[in-house]
PDB file of C-alpha atoms in Angstrom:
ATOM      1  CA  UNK E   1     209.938 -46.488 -69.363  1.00  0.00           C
ATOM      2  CA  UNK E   2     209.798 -49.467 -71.371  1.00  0.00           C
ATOM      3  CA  UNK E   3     211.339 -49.622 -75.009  1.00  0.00           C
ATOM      4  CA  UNK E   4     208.791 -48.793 -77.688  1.00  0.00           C
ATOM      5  CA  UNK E   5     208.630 -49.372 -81.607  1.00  0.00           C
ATOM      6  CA  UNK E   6     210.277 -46.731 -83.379  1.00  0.00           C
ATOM      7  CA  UNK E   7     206.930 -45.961 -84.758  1.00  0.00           C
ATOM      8  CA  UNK E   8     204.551 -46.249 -81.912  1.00  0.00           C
ATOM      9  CA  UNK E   9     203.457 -43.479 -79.372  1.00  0.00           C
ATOM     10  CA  UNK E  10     204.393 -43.349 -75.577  1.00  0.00           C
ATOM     11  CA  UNK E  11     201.811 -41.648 -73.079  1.00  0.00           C
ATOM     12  CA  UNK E  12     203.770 -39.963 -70.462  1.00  0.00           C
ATOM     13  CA  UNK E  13     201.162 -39.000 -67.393  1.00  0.00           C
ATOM     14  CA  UNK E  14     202.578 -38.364 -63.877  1.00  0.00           C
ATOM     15  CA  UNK E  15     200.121 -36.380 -61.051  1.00  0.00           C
ATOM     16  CA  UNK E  16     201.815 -36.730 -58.325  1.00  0.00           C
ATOM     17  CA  UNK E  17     202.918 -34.702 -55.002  1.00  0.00           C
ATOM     18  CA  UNK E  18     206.777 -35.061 -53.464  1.00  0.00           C
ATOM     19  CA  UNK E  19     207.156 -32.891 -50.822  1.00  0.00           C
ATOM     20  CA  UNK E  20     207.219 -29.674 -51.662  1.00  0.00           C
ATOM     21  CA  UNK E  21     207.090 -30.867 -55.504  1.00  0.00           C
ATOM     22  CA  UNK E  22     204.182 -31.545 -57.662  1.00  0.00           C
ATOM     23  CA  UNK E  23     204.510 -32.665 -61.162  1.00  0.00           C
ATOM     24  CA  UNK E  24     201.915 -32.787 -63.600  1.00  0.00           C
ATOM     25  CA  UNK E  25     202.101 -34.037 -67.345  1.00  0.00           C
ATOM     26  CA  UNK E  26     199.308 -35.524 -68.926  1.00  0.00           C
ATOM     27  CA  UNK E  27     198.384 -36.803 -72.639  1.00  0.00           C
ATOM     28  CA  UNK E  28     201.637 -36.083 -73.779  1.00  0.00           C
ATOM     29  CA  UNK E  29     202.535 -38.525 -77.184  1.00  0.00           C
ATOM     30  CA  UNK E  30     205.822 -38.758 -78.362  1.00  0.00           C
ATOM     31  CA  UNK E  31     207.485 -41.090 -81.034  1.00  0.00           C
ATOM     32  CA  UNK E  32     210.054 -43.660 -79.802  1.00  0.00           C
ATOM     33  CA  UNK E  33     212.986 -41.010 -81.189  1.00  0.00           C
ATOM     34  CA  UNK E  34     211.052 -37.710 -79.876  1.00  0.00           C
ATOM     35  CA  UNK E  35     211.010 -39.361 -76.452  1.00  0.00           C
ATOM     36  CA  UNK E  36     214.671 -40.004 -76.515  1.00  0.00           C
ATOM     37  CA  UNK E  37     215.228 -36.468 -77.493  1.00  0.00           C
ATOM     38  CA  UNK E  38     213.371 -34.948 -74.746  1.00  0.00           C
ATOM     39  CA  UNK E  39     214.658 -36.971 -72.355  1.00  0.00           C
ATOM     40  CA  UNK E  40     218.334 -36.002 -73.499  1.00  0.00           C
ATOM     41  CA  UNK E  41     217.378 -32.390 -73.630  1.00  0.00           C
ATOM     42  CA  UNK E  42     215.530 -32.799 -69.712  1.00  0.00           C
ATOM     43  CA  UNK E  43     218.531 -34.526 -68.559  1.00  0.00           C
ATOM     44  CA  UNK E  44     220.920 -31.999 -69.725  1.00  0.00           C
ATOM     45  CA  UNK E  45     218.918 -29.273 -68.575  1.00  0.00           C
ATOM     46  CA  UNK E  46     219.150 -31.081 -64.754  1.00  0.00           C
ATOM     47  CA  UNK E  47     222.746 -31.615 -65.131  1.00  0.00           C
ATOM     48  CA  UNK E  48     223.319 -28.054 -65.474  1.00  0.00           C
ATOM     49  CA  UNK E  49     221.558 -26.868 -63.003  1.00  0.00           C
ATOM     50  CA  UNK E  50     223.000 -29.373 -60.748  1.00  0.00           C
ATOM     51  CA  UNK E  51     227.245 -28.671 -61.348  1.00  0.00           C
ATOM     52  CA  UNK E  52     225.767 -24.904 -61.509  1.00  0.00           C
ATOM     53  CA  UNK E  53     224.731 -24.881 -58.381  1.00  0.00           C
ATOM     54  CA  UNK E  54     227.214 -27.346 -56.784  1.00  0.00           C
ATOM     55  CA  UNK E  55     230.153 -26.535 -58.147  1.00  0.00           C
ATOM     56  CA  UNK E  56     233.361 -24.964 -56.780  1.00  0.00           C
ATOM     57  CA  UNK E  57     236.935 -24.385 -56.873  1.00  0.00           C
ATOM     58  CA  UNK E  58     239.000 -27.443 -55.448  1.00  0.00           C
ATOM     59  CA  UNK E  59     236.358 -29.749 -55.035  1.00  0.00           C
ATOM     60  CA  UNK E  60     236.732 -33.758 -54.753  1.00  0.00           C
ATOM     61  CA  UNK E  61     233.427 -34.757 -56.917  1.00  0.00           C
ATOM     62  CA  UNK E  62     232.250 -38.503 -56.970  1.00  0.00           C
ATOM     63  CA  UNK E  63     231.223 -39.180 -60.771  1.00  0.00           C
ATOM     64  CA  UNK E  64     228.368 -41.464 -61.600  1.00  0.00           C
ATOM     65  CA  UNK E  65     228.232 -44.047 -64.624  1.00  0.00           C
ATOM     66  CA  UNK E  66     225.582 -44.078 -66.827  1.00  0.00           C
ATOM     67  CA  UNK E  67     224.300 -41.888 -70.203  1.00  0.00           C
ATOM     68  CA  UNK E  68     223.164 -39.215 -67.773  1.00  0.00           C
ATOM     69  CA  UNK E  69     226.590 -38.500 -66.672  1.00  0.00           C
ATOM     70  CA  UNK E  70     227.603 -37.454 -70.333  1.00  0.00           C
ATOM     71  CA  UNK E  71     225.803 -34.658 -69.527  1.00  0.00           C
ATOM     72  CA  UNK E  72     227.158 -33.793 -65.989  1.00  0.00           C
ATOM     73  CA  UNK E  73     230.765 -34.238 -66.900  1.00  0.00           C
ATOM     74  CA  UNK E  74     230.329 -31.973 -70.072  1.00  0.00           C
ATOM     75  CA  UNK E  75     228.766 -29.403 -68.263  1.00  0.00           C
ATOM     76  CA  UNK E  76     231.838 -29.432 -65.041  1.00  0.00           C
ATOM     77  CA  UNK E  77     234.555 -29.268 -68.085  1.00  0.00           C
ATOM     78  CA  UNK E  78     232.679 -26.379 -69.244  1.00  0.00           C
ATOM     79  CA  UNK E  79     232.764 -24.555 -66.401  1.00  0.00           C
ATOM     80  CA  UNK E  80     236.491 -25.683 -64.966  1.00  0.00           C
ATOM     81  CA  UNK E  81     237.477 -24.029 -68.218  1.00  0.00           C
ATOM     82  CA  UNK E  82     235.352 -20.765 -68.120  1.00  0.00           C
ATOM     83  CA  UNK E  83     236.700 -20.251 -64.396  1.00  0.00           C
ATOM     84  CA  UNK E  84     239.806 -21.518 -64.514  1.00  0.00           C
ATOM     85  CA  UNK E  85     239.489 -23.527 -61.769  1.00  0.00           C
ATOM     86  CA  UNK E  86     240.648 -26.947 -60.657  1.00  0.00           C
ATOM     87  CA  UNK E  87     239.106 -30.137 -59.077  1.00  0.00           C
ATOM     88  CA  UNK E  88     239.464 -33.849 -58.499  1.00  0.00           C
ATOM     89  CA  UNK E  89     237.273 -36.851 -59.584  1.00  0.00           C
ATOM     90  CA  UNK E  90     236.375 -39.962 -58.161  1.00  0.00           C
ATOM     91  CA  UNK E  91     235.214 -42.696 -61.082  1.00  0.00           C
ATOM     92  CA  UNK E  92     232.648 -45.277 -59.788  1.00  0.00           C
ATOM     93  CA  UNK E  93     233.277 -47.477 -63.346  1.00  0.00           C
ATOM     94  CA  UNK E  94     235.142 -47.824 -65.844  1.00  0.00           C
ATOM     95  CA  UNK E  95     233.066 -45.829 -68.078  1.00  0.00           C
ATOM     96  CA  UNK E  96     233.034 -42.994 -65.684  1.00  0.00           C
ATOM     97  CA  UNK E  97     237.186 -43.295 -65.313  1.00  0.00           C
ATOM     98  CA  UNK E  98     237.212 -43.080 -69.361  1.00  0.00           C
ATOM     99  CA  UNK E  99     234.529 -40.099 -69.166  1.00  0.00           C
ATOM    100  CA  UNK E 100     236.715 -37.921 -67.081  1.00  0.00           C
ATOM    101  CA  UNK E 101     239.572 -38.761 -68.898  1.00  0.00           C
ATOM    102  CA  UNK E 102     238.154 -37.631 -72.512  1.00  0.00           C
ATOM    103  CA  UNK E 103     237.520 -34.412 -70.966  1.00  0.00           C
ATOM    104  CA  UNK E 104     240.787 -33.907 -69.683  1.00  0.00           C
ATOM    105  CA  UNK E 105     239.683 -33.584 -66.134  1.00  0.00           C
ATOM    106  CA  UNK E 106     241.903 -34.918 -63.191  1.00  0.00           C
ATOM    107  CA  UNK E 107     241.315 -38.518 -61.340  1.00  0.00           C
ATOM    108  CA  UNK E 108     241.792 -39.122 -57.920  1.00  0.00           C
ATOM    109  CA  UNK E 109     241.283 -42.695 -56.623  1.00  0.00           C
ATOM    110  CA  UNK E 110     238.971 -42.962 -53.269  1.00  0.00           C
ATOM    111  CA  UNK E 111     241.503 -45.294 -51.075  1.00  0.00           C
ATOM    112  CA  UNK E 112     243.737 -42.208 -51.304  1.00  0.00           C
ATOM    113  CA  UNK E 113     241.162 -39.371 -50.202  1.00  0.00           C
ATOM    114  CA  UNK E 114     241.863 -38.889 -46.824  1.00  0.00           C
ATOM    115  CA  UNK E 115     238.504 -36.895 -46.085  1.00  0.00           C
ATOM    116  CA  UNK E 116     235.160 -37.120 -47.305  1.00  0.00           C
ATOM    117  CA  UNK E 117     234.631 -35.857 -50.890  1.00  0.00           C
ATOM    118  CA  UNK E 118     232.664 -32.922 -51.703  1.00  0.00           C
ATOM    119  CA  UNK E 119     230.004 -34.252 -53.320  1.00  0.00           C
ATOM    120  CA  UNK E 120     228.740 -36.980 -55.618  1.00  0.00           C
ATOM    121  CA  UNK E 121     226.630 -36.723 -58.418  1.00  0.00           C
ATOM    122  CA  UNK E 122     224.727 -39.531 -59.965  1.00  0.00           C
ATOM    123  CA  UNK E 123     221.481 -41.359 -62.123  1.00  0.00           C
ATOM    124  CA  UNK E 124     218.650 -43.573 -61.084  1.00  0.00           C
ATOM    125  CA  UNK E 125     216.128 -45.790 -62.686  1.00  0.00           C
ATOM    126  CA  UNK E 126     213.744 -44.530 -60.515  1.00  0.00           C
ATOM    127  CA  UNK E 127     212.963 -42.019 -57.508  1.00  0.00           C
ATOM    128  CA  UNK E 128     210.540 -42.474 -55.291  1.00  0.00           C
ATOM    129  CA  UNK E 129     207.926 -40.077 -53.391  1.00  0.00           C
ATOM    130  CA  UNK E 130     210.526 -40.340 -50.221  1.00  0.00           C
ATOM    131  CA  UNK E 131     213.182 -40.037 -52.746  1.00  0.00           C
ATOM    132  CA  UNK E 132     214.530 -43.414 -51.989  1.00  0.00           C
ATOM    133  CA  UNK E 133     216.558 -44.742 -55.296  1.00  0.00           C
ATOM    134  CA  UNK E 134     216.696 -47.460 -57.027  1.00  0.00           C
ATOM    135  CA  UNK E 135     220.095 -47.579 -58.911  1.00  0.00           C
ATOM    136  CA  UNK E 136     222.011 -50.244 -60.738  1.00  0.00           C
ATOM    137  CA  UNK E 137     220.431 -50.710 -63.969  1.00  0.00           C
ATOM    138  CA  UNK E 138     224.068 -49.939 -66.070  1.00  0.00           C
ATOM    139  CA  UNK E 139     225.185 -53.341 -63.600  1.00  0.00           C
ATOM    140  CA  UNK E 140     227.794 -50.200 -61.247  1.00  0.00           C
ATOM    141  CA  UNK E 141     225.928 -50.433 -58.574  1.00  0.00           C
ATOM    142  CA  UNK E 142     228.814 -51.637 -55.684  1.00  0.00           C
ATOM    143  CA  UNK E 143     231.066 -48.476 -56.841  1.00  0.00           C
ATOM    144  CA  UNK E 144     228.466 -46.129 -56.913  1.00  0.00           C
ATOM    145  CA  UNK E 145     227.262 -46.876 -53.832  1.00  0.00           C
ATOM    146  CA  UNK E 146     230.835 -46.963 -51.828  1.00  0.00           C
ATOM    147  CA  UNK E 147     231.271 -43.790 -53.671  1.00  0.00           C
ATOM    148  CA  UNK E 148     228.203 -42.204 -52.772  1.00  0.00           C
ATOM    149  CA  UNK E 149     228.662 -42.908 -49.259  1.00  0.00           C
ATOM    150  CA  UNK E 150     232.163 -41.620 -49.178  1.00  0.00           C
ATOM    151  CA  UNK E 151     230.821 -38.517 -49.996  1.00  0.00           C
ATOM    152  CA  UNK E 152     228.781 -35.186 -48.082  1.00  0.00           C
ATOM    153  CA  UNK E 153     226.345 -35.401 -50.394  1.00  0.00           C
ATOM    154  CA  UNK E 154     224.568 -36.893 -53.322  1.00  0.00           C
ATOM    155  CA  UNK E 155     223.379 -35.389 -56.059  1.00  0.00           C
ATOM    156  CA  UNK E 156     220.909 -36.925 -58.049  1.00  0.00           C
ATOM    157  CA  UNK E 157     220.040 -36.078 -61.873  1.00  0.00           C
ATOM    158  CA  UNK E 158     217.058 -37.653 -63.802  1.00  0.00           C
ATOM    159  CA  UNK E 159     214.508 -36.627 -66.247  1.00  0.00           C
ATOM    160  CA  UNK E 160     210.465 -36.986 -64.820  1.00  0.00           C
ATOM    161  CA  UNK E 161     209.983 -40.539 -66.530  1.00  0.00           C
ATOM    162  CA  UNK E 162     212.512 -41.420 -63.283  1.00  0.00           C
ATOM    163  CA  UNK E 163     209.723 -40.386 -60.902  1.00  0.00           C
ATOM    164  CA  UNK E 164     207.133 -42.350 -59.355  1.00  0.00           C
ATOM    165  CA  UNK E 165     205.340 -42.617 -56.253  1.00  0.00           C
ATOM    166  CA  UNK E 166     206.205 -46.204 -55.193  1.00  0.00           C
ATOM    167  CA  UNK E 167     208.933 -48.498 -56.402  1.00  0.00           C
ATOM    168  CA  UNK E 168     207.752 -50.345 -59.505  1.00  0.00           C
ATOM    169  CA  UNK E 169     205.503 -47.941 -60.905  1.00  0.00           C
ATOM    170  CA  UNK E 170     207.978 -46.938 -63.832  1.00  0.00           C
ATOM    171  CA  UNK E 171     210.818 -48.854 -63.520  1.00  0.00           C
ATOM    172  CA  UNK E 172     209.892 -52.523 -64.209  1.00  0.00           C
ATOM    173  CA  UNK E 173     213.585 -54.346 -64.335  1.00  0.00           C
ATOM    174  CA  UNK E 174     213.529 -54.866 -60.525  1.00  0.00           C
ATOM    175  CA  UNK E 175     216.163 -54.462 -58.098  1.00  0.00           C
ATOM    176  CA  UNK E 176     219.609 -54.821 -59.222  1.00  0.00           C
ATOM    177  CA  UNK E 177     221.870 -57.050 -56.521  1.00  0.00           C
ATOM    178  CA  UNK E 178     225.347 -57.724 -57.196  1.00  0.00           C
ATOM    179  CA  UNK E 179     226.339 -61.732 -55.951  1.00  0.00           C
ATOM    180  CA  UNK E 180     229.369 -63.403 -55.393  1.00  0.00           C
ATOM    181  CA  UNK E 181     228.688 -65.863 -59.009  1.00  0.00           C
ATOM    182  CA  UNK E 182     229.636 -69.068 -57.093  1.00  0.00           C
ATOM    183  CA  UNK E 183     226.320 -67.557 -54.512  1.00  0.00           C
ATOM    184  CA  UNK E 184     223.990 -66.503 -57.273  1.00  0.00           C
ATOM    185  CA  UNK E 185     221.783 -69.669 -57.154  1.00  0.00           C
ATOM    186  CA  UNK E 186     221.619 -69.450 -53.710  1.00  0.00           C
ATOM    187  CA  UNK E 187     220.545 -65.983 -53.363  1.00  0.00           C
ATOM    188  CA  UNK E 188     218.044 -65.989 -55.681  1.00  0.00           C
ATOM    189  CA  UNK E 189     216.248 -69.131 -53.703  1.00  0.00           C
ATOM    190  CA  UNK E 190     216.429 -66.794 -50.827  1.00  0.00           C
ATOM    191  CA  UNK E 191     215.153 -63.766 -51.798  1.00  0.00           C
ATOM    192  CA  UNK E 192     212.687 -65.950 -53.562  1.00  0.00           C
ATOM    193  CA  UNK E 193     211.440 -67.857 -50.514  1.00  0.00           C
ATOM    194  CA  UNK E 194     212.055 -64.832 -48.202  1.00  0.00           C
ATOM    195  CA  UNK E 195     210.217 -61.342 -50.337  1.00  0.00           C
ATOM    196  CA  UNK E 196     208.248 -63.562 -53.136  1.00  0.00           C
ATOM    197  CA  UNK E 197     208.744 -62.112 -56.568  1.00  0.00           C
ATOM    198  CA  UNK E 198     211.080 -63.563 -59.510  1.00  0.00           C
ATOM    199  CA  UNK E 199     215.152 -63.312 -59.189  1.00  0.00           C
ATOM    200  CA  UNK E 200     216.414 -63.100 -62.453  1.00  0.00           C
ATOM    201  CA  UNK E 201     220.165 -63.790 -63.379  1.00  0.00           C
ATOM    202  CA  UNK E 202     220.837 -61.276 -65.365  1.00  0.00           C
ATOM    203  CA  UNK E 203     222.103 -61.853 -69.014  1.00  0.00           C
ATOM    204  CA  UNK E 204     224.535 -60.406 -71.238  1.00  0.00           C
ATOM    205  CA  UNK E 205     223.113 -59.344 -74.097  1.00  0.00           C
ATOM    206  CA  UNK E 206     226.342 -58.538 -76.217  1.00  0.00           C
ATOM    207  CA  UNK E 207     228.065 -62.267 -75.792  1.00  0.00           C
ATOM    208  CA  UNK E 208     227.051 -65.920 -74.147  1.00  0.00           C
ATOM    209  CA  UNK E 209     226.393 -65.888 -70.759  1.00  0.00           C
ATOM    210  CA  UNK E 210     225.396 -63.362 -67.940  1.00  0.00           C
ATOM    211  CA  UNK E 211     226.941 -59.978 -66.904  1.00  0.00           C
ATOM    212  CA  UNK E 212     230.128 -59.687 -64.911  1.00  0.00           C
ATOM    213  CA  UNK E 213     230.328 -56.153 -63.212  1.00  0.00           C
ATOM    214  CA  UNK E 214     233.661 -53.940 -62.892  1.00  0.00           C
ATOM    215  CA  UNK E 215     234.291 -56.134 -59.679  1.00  0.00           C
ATOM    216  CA  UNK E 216     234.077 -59.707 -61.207  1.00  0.00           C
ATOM    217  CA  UNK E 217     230.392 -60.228 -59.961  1.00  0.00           C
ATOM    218  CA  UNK E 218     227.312 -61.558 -61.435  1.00  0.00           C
ATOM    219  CA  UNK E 219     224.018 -59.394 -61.331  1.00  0.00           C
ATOM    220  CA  UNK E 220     220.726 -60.312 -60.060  1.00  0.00           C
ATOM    221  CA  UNK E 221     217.382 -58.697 -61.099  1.00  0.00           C
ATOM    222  CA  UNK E 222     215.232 -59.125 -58.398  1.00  0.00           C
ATOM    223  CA  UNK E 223     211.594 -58.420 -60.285  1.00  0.00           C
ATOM    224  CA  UNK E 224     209.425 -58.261 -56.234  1.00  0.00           C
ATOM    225  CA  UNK E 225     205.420 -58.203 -57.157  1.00  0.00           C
ATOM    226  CA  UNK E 226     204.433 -56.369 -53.659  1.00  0.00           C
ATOM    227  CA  UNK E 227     205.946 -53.763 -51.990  1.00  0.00           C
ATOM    228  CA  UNK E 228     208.428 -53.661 -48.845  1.00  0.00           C
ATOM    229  CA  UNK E 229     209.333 -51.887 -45.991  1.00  0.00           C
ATOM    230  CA  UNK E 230     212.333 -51.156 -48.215  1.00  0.00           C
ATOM    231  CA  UNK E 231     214.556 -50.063 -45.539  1.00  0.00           C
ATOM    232  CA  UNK E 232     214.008 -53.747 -43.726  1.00  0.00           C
ATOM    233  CA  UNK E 233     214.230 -55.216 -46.693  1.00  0.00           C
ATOM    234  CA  UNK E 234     217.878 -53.637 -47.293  1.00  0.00           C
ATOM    235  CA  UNK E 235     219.396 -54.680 -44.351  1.00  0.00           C
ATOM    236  CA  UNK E 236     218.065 -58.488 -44.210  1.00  0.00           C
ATOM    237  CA  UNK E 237     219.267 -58.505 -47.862  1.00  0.00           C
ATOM    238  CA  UNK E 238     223.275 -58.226 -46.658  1.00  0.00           C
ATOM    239  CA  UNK E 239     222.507 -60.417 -44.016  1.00  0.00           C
ATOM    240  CA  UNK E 240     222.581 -63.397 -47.080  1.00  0.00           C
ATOM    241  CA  UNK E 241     226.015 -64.938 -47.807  1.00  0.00           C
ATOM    242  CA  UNK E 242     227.334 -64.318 -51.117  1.00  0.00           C
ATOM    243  CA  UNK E 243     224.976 -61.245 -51.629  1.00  0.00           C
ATOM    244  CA  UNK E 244     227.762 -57.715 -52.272  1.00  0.00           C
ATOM    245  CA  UNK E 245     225.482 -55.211 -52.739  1.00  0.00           C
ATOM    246  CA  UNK E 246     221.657 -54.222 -53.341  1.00  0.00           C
ATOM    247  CA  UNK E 247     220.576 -51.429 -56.183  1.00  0.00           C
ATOM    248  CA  UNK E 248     218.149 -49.864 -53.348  1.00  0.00           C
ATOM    249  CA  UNK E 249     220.001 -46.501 -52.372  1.00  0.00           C
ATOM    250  CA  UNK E 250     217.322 -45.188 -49.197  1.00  0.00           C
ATOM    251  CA  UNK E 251     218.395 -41.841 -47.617  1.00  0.00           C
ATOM    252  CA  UNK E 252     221.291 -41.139 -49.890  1.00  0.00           C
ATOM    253  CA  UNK E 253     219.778 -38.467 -51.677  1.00  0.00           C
ATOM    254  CA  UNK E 254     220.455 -35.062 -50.523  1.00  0.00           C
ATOM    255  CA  UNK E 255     219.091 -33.616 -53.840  1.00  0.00           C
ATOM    256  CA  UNK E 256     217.473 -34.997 -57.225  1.00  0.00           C
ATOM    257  CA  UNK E 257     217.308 -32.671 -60.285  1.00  0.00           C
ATOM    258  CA  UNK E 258     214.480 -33.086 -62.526  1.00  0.00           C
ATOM    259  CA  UNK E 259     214.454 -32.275 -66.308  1.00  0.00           C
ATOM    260  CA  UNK E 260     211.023 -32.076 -67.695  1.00  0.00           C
ATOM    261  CA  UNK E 261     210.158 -32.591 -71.352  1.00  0.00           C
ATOM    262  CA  UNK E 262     208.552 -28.895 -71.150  1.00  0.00           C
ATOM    263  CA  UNK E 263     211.665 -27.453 -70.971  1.00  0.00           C
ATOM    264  CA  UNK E 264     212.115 -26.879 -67.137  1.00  0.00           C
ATOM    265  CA  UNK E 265     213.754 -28.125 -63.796  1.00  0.00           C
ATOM    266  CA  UNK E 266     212.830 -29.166 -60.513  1.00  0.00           C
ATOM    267  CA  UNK E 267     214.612 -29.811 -57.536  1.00  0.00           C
ATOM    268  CA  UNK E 268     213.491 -32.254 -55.150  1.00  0.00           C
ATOM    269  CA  UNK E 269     214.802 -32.002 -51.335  1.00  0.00           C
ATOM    270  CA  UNK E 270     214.331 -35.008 -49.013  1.00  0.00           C
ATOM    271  CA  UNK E 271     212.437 -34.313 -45.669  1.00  0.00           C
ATOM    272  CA  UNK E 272     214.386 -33.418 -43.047  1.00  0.00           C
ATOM    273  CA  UNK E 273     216.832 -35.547 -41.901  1.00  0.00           C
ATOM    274  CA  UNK E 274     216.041 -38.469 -44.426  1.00  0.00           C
ATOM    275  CA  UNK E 275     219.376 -38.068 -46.290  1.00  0.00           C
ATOM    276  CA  UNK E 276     221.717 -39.893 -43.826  1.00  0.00           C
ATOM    277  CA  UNK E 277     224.998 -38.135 -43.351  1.00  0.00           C
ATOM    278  CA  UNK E 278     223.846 -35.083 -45.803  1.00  0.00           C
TER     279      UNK E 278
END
């Protein structure tokens, strides 16, 4: 969803069928500040459904960046101290390092987990009707996605303005790719000349000059204007020199939580067999 005037109102319509899910909210207005309420409220909801019914004793847990893992991390101190019990967790940022810290919960770095972790929890900017992912917006994408894959499964928390039927439809920013910075011109002629579309260096917004990620990297915004056979398109994407890593997470997924601004939660399961490794 796009940022809006503080005094303007945002339609929020989505008719759409996932699976086994079908959402439906129509001519629904909201104020700039009631939609980031509800979406706060929806998130939380997900995220507590999601440790609730993912959690255990002893667990290795992969922890997400972003505002949406607030939430998550809240809700696992909450019940670690209710229960008494005791588990490890993997950062995939800075910000998600500092996150567990604050609430006192142990860290455990992935080069020394000697089997998979338990599970990983995580955002996206947008989930599609296969449940594919687009990810990287916050600029972790590399450490989240090494993370991810280290684990048994991936859990994915979101509020409905995350869900769309096809790439694009609600998240407009593009697809986040992480470049080597000397490579950045390079890969953005590529992608360019080989998908079409606009690559987009991506900026910093807080100081001169563009964003350098947790791993020394520049970002690139790749804004396509058709869609791909996005699996394809992943795996000719590494193929470029000087390209790290690609914001498109396909059959990752082995759940997505839902929080809708009416108060409940859905759960979203891939089709059989889509979530690779889940």
């Amino acid at each position: 969803v796009a940022p809006f005037l503080s005094k303007s109102k945002v339609q929020i319509s989505v008719a759409f069928t996932t699976g086994q899910f079908k959402m439906t909210t129509t001519n629904s207005s909201y104020t700039n500040g009631e939609l980031a309420s509800r979406k706060d409220s929806a998130r939380q909801l997900a995220a507590n459904m999601a440790v609730d019914e993912n959690l255990q004793n002893c667990q290795t847990i992969g922890i997400g960046s972003g505002r949406t893992m607030v939430f998550v991390v809240e809700r696992i101190a909450e019940l670690l101290k209710q229960k008494s019990w005791s588990v490890k967790c993997v950062p995939t940022s800075y910000q998600a390092k500092q996150l567990i810290r604050e609430h006192g919960m142990p860290l455990a770095e992935l080069e020394y987990c000697t089997a998979p972790l338990d599970w990983a929890v995580d955002g996206a900017d947008e989930v599609d009707a296969s449940l594919a992912l687009i990810k990287g917006g916050g600029g972790c994408l590399l450490q989240e996605k090494i993370v991810d894959t280290a684990a048994n499964s991936l859990v994915i928390v979101c509020d409905e303005a995350k869900i769309s039927r096809q790439f694009g439809e609600r998240w407009r920013a593009g697809v986040p790719i992480e470049v080597v910075p000397m490579a950045w011109a390079l890969v953005k002629r590529q992608i360019e000349t080989r998908f079409g579309g606009r690559a987009v260096l991506r900026e910093s917004a807080g100081k001169m000059g563009p964003v350098v990620t947790d791993n020394g990297n520049f970002l690139i915004d790749w804004q396509f204007d058709a869609q791909q056979k996005w699996e394809q398109v992943d795996r000719e994407l590494h193929m470029m020199p000087g390209l790290v890593e690609t914001g498109l997470f396909i059959g990752k997924a082995s759940a997505v939580y839902v929080g809708k601004f009416d108060g409940g939660v859905e759960k979203l399961l891939p089709p059989d067999g889509d979530a690779a490794g889940k």
